[in-house]
Amino acid sequence: MRMAKSAHVNKRIFVTVLVVLILVNSYHLWLGKRYFSHIARAALHDRQAQFRDNFYYLLDKYAPRCSPLELVGSAGWPRYDAVFETVRKNHINNADEILRPMQIAHDGFVQSIQKLDVPYLILTEGIVSSAGGKYMPTFVVTLRLLRRTRCTLPVELFVKDSTEYEPQICERILPELNARCVVLSEVMGLEEPKNSNKANRADGVKIEHYQLKSFAVLFSSFEKVIWLDADCIPIHNPAILLTTDPFQSTGLVTWPDYWASTISPLYFTISRQPEFPSTDRATTEAGVFLVSKKAHSRTLLLAAYYNYYGPSHYYHLLDQGAPGEGDKDTFIQAAAAVGEKFYTVSEKVADLGHQRYEGNDHDIIHVAMLQADPMEDYKLTQQGKWRVEDTSEAPAPRAFFIHANMVKFNPGEKLLEESSNKNDDGRRRMWAAPETSVRRLEYDVERAAWEEVMAVSCTLRSAFETWEAGDGLCEDVKMHWAAVFENRDTDGLHFTQQ
């Protein structure tokens, strides 16, 4: 009888503990969904502090013990060709000196990150970007355009350090748009918050320029991340991309650049992976990409390693002086090195600009890059239709993003100058050609962009630290709007492929 009673008590204890565990787990799931929960963020901050100490230790322990890479010439400007393969060439001068030390360091780092967990709030998804200084107005315009697509995903804007933190923007403007500023140097422990008496725990760690992107993604709070450069404009609501293929089946999606891969053969030896044919994929245009931290923690850790040692070693190794040398290929090559899945959009990046000579749609002044809908691209490639090899296979996927890489939507810089007509001193559209690109837009994106530029210029003229009060930006933008868009049709442009 006593044994039966004891068993009954033990069963009750077990059930009670199980219920408590379920409740605690459910609470943490709820916290993950509650992006702005102070409790969740505080817990994340503690986990990030522990993570970064371990991560910095590994970065230092597995530093390449060799001189920086030396280039002999460069790989040039080779355009991507999906049909005719080219042989990879090495342009690293001190190959014999760096090969073995870099391989040893790479081996050690890859092995050491197997059990290193990247912290994030579970079941969360959001958009991550970085901006500061003259790029802050551009980001705000992009953010407003994002909200026009009815996207409600939270946004984390990383600024490099406290000198780029703009209180009026970060504390008043962005929260109204479900966005917040994150000071990267603080979350990385490189710079303690104001009024803190703590010592710097990351002496010697320095992040800037192309390195910012990989570390911003790594230290963002979201599980599923859409990275957007400050000048990369979503044409449609990007939230759907996180719930559909190819992202659902791979956890990492990137878009192509114009250029052929110029990775040195040495890299494949160092990372112990086979070379891929030059026809397989172009280099990456990293103005936008999608990544799951749950599925790709090792990818992100290795990409951060590549970027940390990028200026001294890996940027030359991965690009060899080709256009856009920097972080662009670090994510895909990191995924390949650790054996994690990825999908590279097959559809080529397309030019978007205006005709150099009226009536000639084949001579375009490049202003921006058109990037394809990955869902439509994936459907085509799953059917064995590779437009990158033969454009007659199927109609082009609709455009999903515009990377305004040449002319940013910041009237405080050169926007108004670049959008004027040099021939008759008038005004013109920037995104009016070629017709094949314009038809893929599906609506007048440039008009929408100028509406937001006008709103930002006229209502936030004193908000940005790089804008001088009373500089006449609002009036200038209104003049451009009146000349190009007000009381005018679409100038004969067709925004549909039908």
mmCIF file with all atom_site columns, C-alpha atoms in Angstrom, residues 252-423:
data_model
loop_
_atom_site.group_PDB
_atom_site.id
_atom_site.type_symbol
_atom_site.label_atom_id
_atom_site.label_alt_id
_atom_site.label_comp_id
_atom_site.label_asym_id
_atom_site.label_entity_id
_atom_site.label_seq_id
_atom_site.pdbx_PDB_ins_code
_atom_site.Cartn_x
_atom_site.Cartn_y
_atom_site.Cartn_z
_atom_site.occupancy
_atom_site.B_iso_or_equiv
_atom_site.pdbx_formal_charge
_atom_site.auth_seq_id
_atom_site.auth_comp_id
_atom_site.auth_asym_id
_atom_site.auth_atom_id
_atom_site.pdbx_PDB_model_num
ATOM 1   C CA . LEU A 1 252 ? 19.888 30.843 -47.212 1.00 0.00 ? 252 LEU A CA 1
ATOM 2   C CA . VAL A 1 253 ? 19.019 32.719 -50.411 1.00 0.00 ? 253 VAL A CA 1
ATOM 3   C CA . THR A 1 254 ? 21.252 35.129 -52.318 1.00 0.00 ? 254 THR A CA 1
ATOM 4   C CA . TRP A 1 255 ? 21.064 37.104 -55.556 1.00 0.00 ? 255 TRP A CA 1
ATOM 5   C CA . PRO A 1 256 ? 23.677 37.309 -58.349 1.00 0.00 ? 256 PRO A CA 1
ATOM 6   C CA . ASP A 1 257 ? 25.887 40.176 -59.436 1.00 0.00 ? 257 ASP A CA 1
ATOM 7   C CA . TYR A 1 258 ? 27.021 40.824 -63.012 1.00 0.00 ? 258 TYR A CA 1
ATOM 8   C CA . TRP A 1 259 ? 30.417 39.247 -62.573 1.00 0.00 ? 259 TRP A CA 1
ATOM 9   C CA . ALA A 1 260 ? 31.955 35.803 -62.920 1.00 0.00 ? 260 ALA A CA 1
ATOM 10  C CA . SER A 1 261 ? 33.408 34.114 -59.866 1.00 0.00 ? 261 SER A CA 1
ATOM 11  C CA . THR A 1 262 ? 37.079 35.018 -59.492 1.00 0.00 ? 262 THR A CA 1
ATOM 12  C CA . ILE A 1 263 ? 37.849 33.009 -56.354 1.00 0.00 ? 263 ILE A CA 1
ATOM 13  C CA . SER A 1 264 ? 41.478 31.945 -56.191 1.00 0.00 ? 264 SER A CA 1
ATOM 14  C CA . PRO A 1 265 ? 42.100 28.178 -56.512 1.00 0.00 ? 265 PRO A CA 1
ATOM 15  C CA . LEU A 1 266 ? 44.005 28.552 -53.239 1.00 0.00 ? 266 LEU A CA 1
ATOM 16  C CA . TYR A 1 267 ? 40.762 29.169 -51.362 1.00 0.00 ? 267 TYR A CA 1
ATOM 17  C CA . PHE A 1 268 ? 39.375 25.756 -52.264 1.00 0.00 ? 268 PHE A CA 1
ATOM 18  C CA . THR A 1 269 ? 42.552 24.104 -50.995 1.00 0.00 ? 269 THR A CA 1
ATOM 19  C CA . ILE A 1 270 ? 42.469 26.144 -47.791 1.00 0.00 ? 270 ILE A CA 1
ATOM 20  C CA . SER A 1 271 ? 38.791 25.356 -47.131 1.00 0.00 ? 271 SER A CA 1
ATOM 21  C CA . ARG A 1 272 ? 39.089 21.731 -48.314 1.00 0.00 ? 272 ARG A CA 1
ATOM 22  C CA . GLN A 1 273 ? 36.293 21.822 -50.864 1.00 0.00 ? 273 GLN A CA 1
ATOM 23  C CA . PRO A 1 274 ? 36.204 21.159 -54.614 1.00 0.00 ? 274 PRO A CA 1
ATOM 24  C CA . GLU A 1 275 ? 36.204 24.023 -57.081 1.00 0.00 ? 275 GLU A CA 1
ATOM 25  C CA . PHE A 1 276 ? 32.838 24.723 -58.663 1.00 0.00 ? 276 PHE A CA 1
ATOM 26  C CA . PRO A 1 277 ? 32.670 25.474 -62.407 1.00 0.00 ? 277 PRO A CA 1
ATOM 27  C CA . SER A 1 278 ? 32.558 29.155 -63.350 1.00 0.00 ? 278 SER A CA 1
ATOM 28  C CA . THR A 1 279 ? 29.253 28.430 -65.114 1.00 0.00 ? 279 THR A CA 1
ATOM 29  C CA . ASP A 1 280 ? 27.516 27.291 -61.904 1.00 0.00 ? 280 ASP A CA 1
ATOM 30  C CA . ARG A 1 281 ? 26.851 30.712 -60.429 1.00 0.00 ? 281 ARG A CA 1
ATOM 31  C CA . ALA A 1 282 ? 27.875 34.345 -60.619 1.00 0.00 ? 282 ALA A CA 1
ATOM 32  C CA . THR A 1 283 ? 29.348 36.302 -57.753 1.00 0.00 ? 283 THR A CA 1
ATOM 33  C CA . THR A 1 284 ? 26.894 37.448 -55.098 1.00 0.00 ? 284 THR A CA 1
ATOM 34  C CA . GLU A 1 285 ? 25.229 40.866 -55.005 1.00 0.00 ? 285 GLU A CA 1
ATOM 35  C CA . ALA A 1 286 ? 24.818 41.104 -51.254 1.00 0.00 ? 286 ALA A CA 1
ATOM 36  C CA . GLY A 1 287 ? 22.523 44.139 -51.115 1.00 0.00 ? 287 GLY A CA 1
ATOM 37  C CA . VAL A 1 288 ? 19.814 41.684 -50.104 1.00 0.00 ? 288 VAL A CA 1
ATOM 38  C CA . PHE A 1 289 ? 19.881 38.113 -48.810 1.00 0.00 ? 289 PHE A CA 1
ATOM 39  C CA . LEU A 1 290 ? 17.795 35.834 -46.588 1.00 0.00 ? 290 LEU A CA 1
ATOM 40  C CA . VAL A 1 291 ? 19.232 33.664 -43.828 1.00 0.00 ? 291 VAL A CA 1
ATOM 41  C CA . SER A 1 292 ? 17.997 31.460 -41.001 1.00 0.00 ? 292 SER A CA 1
ATOM 42  C CA . LYS A 1 293 ? 20.212 31.461 -37.916 1.00 0.00 ? 293 LYS A CA 1
ATOM 43  C CA . LYS A 1 294 ? 18.712 28.181 -36.786 1.00 0.00 ? 294 LYS A CA 1
ATOM 44  C CA . ALA A 1 295 ? 19.711 26.451 -40.020 1.00 0.00 ? 295 ALA A CA 1
ATOM 45  C CA . HIS A 1 296 ? 22.883 28.419 -40.743 1.00 0.00 ? 296 HIS A CA 1
ATOM 46  C CA . SER A 1 297 ? 24.639 29.264 -37.493 1.00 0.00 ? 297 SER A CA 1
ATOM 47  C CA . ARG A 1 298 ? 27.938 27.785 -38.704 1.00 0.00 ? 298 ARG A CA 1
ATOM 48  C CA . THR A 1 299 ? 27.606 29.624 -42.017 1.00 0.00 ? 299 THR A CA 1
ATOM 49  C CA . LEU A 1 300 ? 27.226 32.949 -40.217 1.00 0.00 ? 300 LEU A CA 1
ATOM 50  C CA . LEU A 1 301 ? 30.115 32.245 -37.860 1.00 0.00 ? 301 LEU A CA 1
ATOM 51  C CA . LEU A 1 302 ? 32.455 31.315 -40.701 1.00 0.00 ? 302 LEU A CA 1
ATOM 52  C CA . ALA A 1 303 ? 31.265 34.267 -42.799 1.00 0.00 ? 303 ALA A CA 1
ATOM 53  C CA . ALA A 1 304 ? 32.079 36.544 -39.862 1.00 0.00 ? 304 ALA A CA 1
ATOM 54  C CA . TYR A 1 305 ? 35.529 34.925 -39.686 1.00 0.00 ? 305 TYR A CA 1
ATOM 55  C CA . TYR A 1 306 ? 36.052 35.571 -43.406 1.00 0.00 ? 306 TYR A CA 1
ATOM 56  C CA . ASN A 1 307 ? 35.027 39.194 -42.942 1.00 0.00 ? 307 ASN A CA 1
ATOM 57  C CA . TYR A 1 308 ? 37.032 39.720 -39.773 1.00 0.00 ? 308 TYR A CA 1
ATOM 58  C CA . TYR A 1 309 ? 40.134 38.655 -41.655 1.00 0.00 ? 309 TYR A CA 1
ATOM 59  C CA . GLY A 1 310 ? 38.776 39.979 -44.933 1.00 0.00 ? 310 GLY A CA 1
ATOM 60  C CA . PRO A 1 311 ? 40.881 43.118 -45.425 1.00 0.00 ? 311 PRO A CA 1
ATOM 61  C CA . SER A 1 312 ? 44.104 41.245 -44.710 1.00 0.00 ? 312 SER A CA 1
ATOM 62  C CA . HIS A 1 313 ? 43.377 37.822 -46.200 1.00 0.00 ? 313 HIS A CA 1
ATOM 63  C CA . TYR A 1 314 ? 39.972 36.646 -47.402 1.00 0.00 ? 314 TYR A CA 1
ATOM 64  C CA . TYR A 1 315 ? 38.734 39.510 -49.588 1.00 0.00 ? 315 TYR A CA 1
ATOM 65  C CA . HIS A 1 316 ? 41.707 39.117 -51.921 1.00 0.00 ? 316 HIS A CA 1
ATOM 66  C CA . LEU A 1 317 ? 41.351 35.337 -51.758 1.00 0.00 ? 317 LEU A CA 1
ATOM 67  C CA . LEU A 1 318 ? 37.661 35.370 -52.725 1.00 0.00 ? 318 LEU A CA 1
ATOM 68  C CA . ASP A 1 319 ? 37.696 38.156 -55.332 1.00 0.00 ? 319 ASP A CA 1
ATOM 69  C CA . GLN A 1 320 ? 41.314 38.835 -56.367 1.00 0.00 ? 320 GLN A CA 1
ATOM 70  C CA . GLY A 1 321 ? 40.695 42.500 -57.091 1.00 0.00 ? 321 GLY A CA 1
ATOM 71  C CA . ALA A 1 322 ? 37.515 42.004 -59.145 1.00 0.00 ? 322 ALA A CA 1
ATOM 72  C CA . PRO A 1 323 ? 34.610 44.511 -58.924 1.00 0.00 ? 323 PRO A CA 1
ATOM 73  C CA . GLY A 1 324 ? 32.849 44.725 -55.590 1.00 0.00 ? 324 GLY A CA 1
ATOM 74  C CA . GLU A 1 325 ? 35.600 43.056 -53.589 1.00 0.00 ? 325 GLU A CA 1
ATOM 75  C CA . GLY A 1 326 ? 34.424 42.711 -50.004 1.00 0.00 ? 326 GLY A CA 1
ATOM 76  C CA . ASP A 1 327 ? 31.789 40.750 -48.096 1.00 0.00 ? 327 ASP A CA 1
ATOM 77  C CA . LYS A 1 328 ? 29.715 39.678 -51.099 1.00 0.00 ? 328 LYS A CA 1
ATOM 78  C CA . ASP A 1 329 ? 30.879 36.064 -51.506 1.00 0.00 ? 329 ASP A CA 1
ATOM 79  C CA . THR A 1 330 ? 31.659 35.319 -47.873 1.00 0.00 ? 330 THR A CA 1
ATOM 80  C CA . PHE A 1 331 ? 28.177 33.978 -47.047 1.00 0.00 ? 331 PHE A CA 1
ATOM 81  C CA . ILE A 1 332 ? 27.780 31.475 -49.882 1.00 0.00 ? 332 ILE A CA 1
ATOM 82  C CA . GLN A 1 333 ? 31.361 30.234 -49.619 1.00 0.00 ? 333 GLN A CA 1
ATOM 83  C CA . ALA A 1 334 ? 31.005 29.841 -45.866 1.00 0.00 ? 334 ALA A CA 1
ATOM 84  C CA . ALA A 1 335 ? 27.856 27.762 -46.385 1.00 0.00 ? 335 ALA A CA 1
ATOM 85  C CA . ALA A 1 336 ? 29.627 25.612 -48.960 1.00 0.00 ? 336 ALA A CA 1
ATOM 86  C CA . ALA A 1 337 ? 32.620 25.134 -46.665 1.00 0.00 ? 337 ALA A CA 1
ATOM 87  C CA . VAL A 1 338 ? 30.498 23.833 -43.754 1.00 0.00 ? 338 VAL A CA 1
ATOM 88  C CA . GLY A 1 339 ? 28.117 21.848 -45.966 1.00 0.00 ? 339 GLY A CA 1
ATOM 89  C CA . GLU A 1 340 ? 24.935 23.842 -45.326 1.00 0.00 ? 340 GLU A CA 1
ATOM 90  C CA . LYS A 1 341 ? 22.246 24.316 -47.987 1.00 0.00 ? 341 LYS A CA 1
ATOM 91  C CA . PHE A 1 342 ? 21.771 27.485 -49.995 1.00 0.00 ? 342 PHE A CA 1
ATOM 92  C CA . TYR A 1 343 ? 19.950 28.758 -53.066 1.00 0.00 ? 343 TYR A CA 1
ATOM 93  C CA . THR A 1 344 ? 21.421 31.304 -55.445 1.00 0.00 ? 344 THR A CA 1
ATOM 94  C CA . VAL A 1 345 ? 18.832 33.046 -57.607 1.00 0.00 ? 345 VAL A CA 1
ATOM 95  C CA . SER A 1 346 ? 19.495 31.984 -61.190 1.00 0.00 ? 346 SER A CA 1
ATOM 96  C CA . GLU A 1 347 ? 17.927 34.943 -63.021 1.00 0.00 ? 347 GLU A CA 1
ATOM 97  C CA . LYS A 1 348 ? 20.594 37.459 -63.956 1.00 0.00 ? 348 LYS A CA 1
ATOM 98  C CA . VAL A 1 349 ? 20.635 40.897 -62.391 1.00 0.00 ? 349 VAL A CA 1
ATOM 99  C CA . ALA A 1 350 ? 19.259 43.453 -64.856 1.00 0.00 ? 350 ALA A CA 1
ATOM 100 C CA . ASP A 1 351 ? 20.164 47.061 -65.578 1.00 0.00 ? 351 ASP A CA 1
ATOM 101 C CA . LEU A 1 352 ? 17.712 49.824 -64.742 1.00 0.00 ? 352 LEU A CA 1
ATOM 102 C CA . GLY A 1 353 ? 18.351 53.401 -65.831 1.00 0.00 ? 353 GLY A CA 1
ATOM 103 C CA . HIS A 1 354 ? 17.620 55.714 -68.727 1.00 0.00 ? 354 HIS A CA 1
ATOM 104 C CA . GLN A 1 355 ? 18.545 55.904 -72.391 1.00 0.00 ? 355 GLN A CA 1
ATOM 105 C CA . ARG A 1 356 ? 21.805 57.612 -73.245 1.00 0.00 ? 356 ARG A CA 1
ATOM 106 C CA . TYR A 1 357 ? 20.308 58.637 -76.584 1.00 0.00 ? 357 TYR A CA 1
ATOM 107 C CA . GLU A 1 358 ? 16.563 58.994 -77.036 1.00 0.00 ? 358 GLU A CA 1
ATOM 108 C CA . GLY A 1 359 ? 15.053 56.045 -78.851 1.00 0.00 ? 359 GLY A CA 1
ATOM 109 C CA . ASN A 1 360 ? 18.029 53.732 -78.239 1.00 0.00 ? 360 ASN A CA 1
ATOM 110 C CA . ASP A 1 361 ? 16.937 51.161 -75.649 1.00 0.00 ? 361 ASP A CA 1
ATOM 111 C CA . HIS A 1 362 ? 20.201 49.246 -75.979 1.00 0.00 ? 362 HIS A CA 1
ATOM 112 C CA . ASP A 1 363 ? 22.508 52.000 -74.706 1.00 0.00 ? 363 ASP A CA 1
ATOM 113 C CA . ILE A 1 364 ? 21.500 52.525 -71.090 1.00 0.00 ? 364 ILE A CA 1
ATOM 114 C CA . ILE A 1 365 ? 23.037 54.745 -68.435 1.00 0.00 ? 365 ILE A CA 1
ATOM 115 C CA . HIS A 1 366 ? 23.056 52.414 -65.446 1.00 0.00 ? 366 HIS A CA 1
ATOM 116 C CA . VAL A 1 367 ? 21.429 53.818 -62.296 1.00 0.00 ? 367 VAL A CA 1
ATOM 117 C CA . ALA A 1 368 ? 20.186 50.764 -60.397 1.00 0.00 ? 368 ALA A CA 1
ATOM 118 C CA . MET A 1 369 ? 20.062 46.959 -60.382 1.00 0.00 ? 369 MET A CA 1
ATOM 119 C CA . LEU A 1 370 ? 16.889 44.918 -60.809 1.00 0.00 ? 370 LEU A CA 1
ATOM 120 C CA . GLN A 1 371 ? 16.743 41.705 -58.746 1.00 0.00 ? 371 GLN A CA 1
ATOM 121 C CA . ALA A 1 372 ? 14.306 38.889 -59.497 1.00 0.00 ? 372 ALA A CA 1
ATOM 122 C CA . ASP A 1 373 ? 11.525 37.315 -57.456 1.00 0.00 ? 373 ASP A CA 1
ATOM 123 C CA . PRO A 1 374 ? 13.207 34.236 -55.903 1.00 0.00 ? 374 PRO A CA 1
ATOM 124 C CA . MET A 1 375 ? 9.905  32.343 -55.648 1.00 0.00 ? 375 MET A CA 1
ATOM 125 C CA . GLU A 1 376 ? 9.249  32.594 -59.388 1.00 0.00 ? 376 GLU A CA 1
ATOM 126 C CA . ASP A 1 377 ? 12.898 31.868 -60.149 1.00 0.00 ? 377 ASP A CA 1
ATOM 127 C CA . TYR A 1 378 ? 12.777 28.747 -57.968 1.00 0.00 ? 378 TYR A CA 1
ATOM 128 C CA . LYS A 1 379 ? 9.652  27.459 -59.724 1.00 0.00 ? 379 LYS A CA 1
ATOM 129 C CA . LEU A 1 380 ? 11.402 27.793 -63.083 1.00 0.00 ? 380 LEU A CA 1
ATOM 130 C CA . THR A 1 381 ? 14.613 26.062 -62.026 1.00 0.00 ? 381 THR A CA 1
ATOM 131 C CA . GLN A 1 382 ? 12.645 23.237 -60.387 1.00 0.00 ? 382 GLN A CA 1
ATOM 132 C CA . GLN A 1 383 ? 11.040 22.681 -63.799 1.00 0.00 ? 383 GLN A CA 1
ATOM 133 C CA . GLY A 1 384 ? 14.476 22.580 -65.414 1.00 0.00 ? 384 GLY A CA 1
ATOM 134 C CA . LYS A 1 385 ? 13.998 25.980 -67.048 1.00 0.00 ? 385 LYS A CA 1
ATOM 135 C CA . TRP A 1 386 ? 17.244 27.914 -66.808 1.00 0.00 ? 386 TRP A CA 1
ATOM 136 C CA . ARG A 1 387 ? 16.769 31.339 -68.352 1.00 0.00 ? 387 ARG A CA 1
ATOM 137 C CA . VAL A 1 388 ? 20.350 32.135 -67.453 1.00 0.00 ? 388 VAL A CA 1
ATOM 138 C CA . GLU A 1 389 ? 21.331 29.734 -70.256 1.00 0.00 ? 389 GLU A CA 1
ATOM 139 C CA . ASP A 1 390 ? 18.450 30.413 -72.645 1.00 0.00 ? 390 ASP A CA 1
ATOM 140 C CA . THR A 1 391 ? 16.082 33.355 -72.140 1.00 0.00 ? 391 THR A CA 1
ATOM 141 C CA . SER A 1 392 ? 13.516 31.792 -74.481 1.00 0.00 ? 392 SER A CA 1
ATOM 142 C CA . GLU A 1 393 ? 12.822 29.074 -71.897 1.00 0.00 ? 393 GLU A CA 1
ATOM 143 C CA . ALA A 1 394 ? 10.240 31.246 -70.085 1.00 0.00 ? 394 ALA A CA 1
ATOM 144 C CA . PRO A 1 395 ? 9.265  34.863 -69.393 1.00 0.00 ? 395 PRO A CA 1
ATOM 145 C CA . ALA A 1 396 ? 11.508 36.623 -66.876 1.00 0.00 ? 396 ALA A CA 1
ATOM 146 C CA . PRO A 1 397 ? 10.425 36.513 -63.213 1.00 0.00 ? 397 PRO A CA 1
ATOM 147 C CA . ARG A 1 398 ? 8.973  39.749 -61.922 1.00 0.00 ? 398 ARG A CA 1
ATOM 148 C CA . ALA A 1 399 ? 11.330 42.138 -60.170 1.00 0.00 ? 399 ALA A CA 1
ATOM 149 C CA . PHE A 1 400 ? 11.315 42.010 -56.374 1.00 0.00 ? 400 PHE A CA 1
ATOM 150 C CA . PHE A 1 401 ? 14.076 44.410 -55.302 1.00 0.00 ? 401 PHE A CA 1
ATOM 151 C CA . ILE A 1 402 ? 15.799 47.427 -56.794 1.00 0.00 ? 402 ILE A CA 1
ATOM 152 C CA . HIS A 1 403 ? 19.307 48.080 -55.550 1.00 0.00 ? 403 HIS A CA 1
ATOM 153 C CA . ALA A 1 404 ? 19.822 51.795 -56.183 1.00 0.00 ? 404 ALA A CA 1
ATOM 154 C CA . ASN A 1 405 ? 23.577 51.355 -56.100 1.00 0.00 ? 405 ASN A CA 1
ATOM 155 C CA . MET A 1 406 ? 24.564 54.307 -58.286 1.00 0.00 ? 406 MET A CA 1
ATOM 156 C CA . VAL A 1 407 ? 22.121 57.064 -57.306 1.00 0.00 ? 407 VAL A CA 1
ATOM 157 C CA . LYS A 1 408 ? 20.794 56.991 -53.734 1.00 0.00 ? 408 LYS A CA 1
ATOM 158 C CA . PHE A 1 409 ? 17.462 58.513 -52.741 1.00 0.00 ? 409 PHE A CA 1
ATOM 159 C CA . ASN A 1 410 ? 19.047 61.226 -50.623 1.00 0.00 ? 410 ASN A CA 1
ATOM 160 C CA . PRO A 1 411 ? 18.380 64.760 -51.894 1.00 0.00 ? 411 PRO A CA 1
ATOM 161 C CA . GLY A 1 412 ? 21.086 65.995 -49.547 1.00 0.00 ? 412 GLY A CA 1
ATOM 162 C CA . GLU A 1 413 ? 23.656 64.317 -51.766 1.00 0.00 ? 413 GLU A CA 1
ATOM 163 C CA . LYS A 1 414 ? 23.553 64.110 -55.585 1.00 0.00 ? 414 LYS A CA 1
ATOM 164 C CA . LEU A 1 415 ? 20.026 62.843 -56.172 1.00 0.00 ? 415 LEU A CA 1
ATOM 165 C CA . LEU A 1 416 ? 18.631 66.033 -57.710 1.00 0.00 ? 416 LEU A CA 1
ATOM 166 C CA . GLU A 1 417 ? 21.757 66.570 -59.785 1.00 0.00 ? 417 GLU A CA 1
ATOM 167 C CA . GLU A 1 418 ? 21.689 63.036 -61.162 1.00 0.00 ? 418 GLU A CA 1
ATOM 168 C CA . SER A 1 419 ? 17.973 63.193 -61.975 1.00 0.00 ? 419 SER A CA 1
ATOM 169 C CA . SER A 1 420 ? 18.273 66.341 -64.077 1.00 0.00 ? 420 SER A CA 1
ATOM 170 C CA . ASN A 1 421 ? 18.519 66.224 -67.864 1.00 0.00 ? 421 ASN A CA 1
ATOM 171 C CA . LYS A 1 422 ? 21.974 67.368 -68.882 1.00 0.00 ? 422 LYS A CA 1
ATOM 172 C CA . ASN A 1 423 ? 20.813 68.230 -72.403 1.00 0.00 ? 423 ASN A CA 1
#
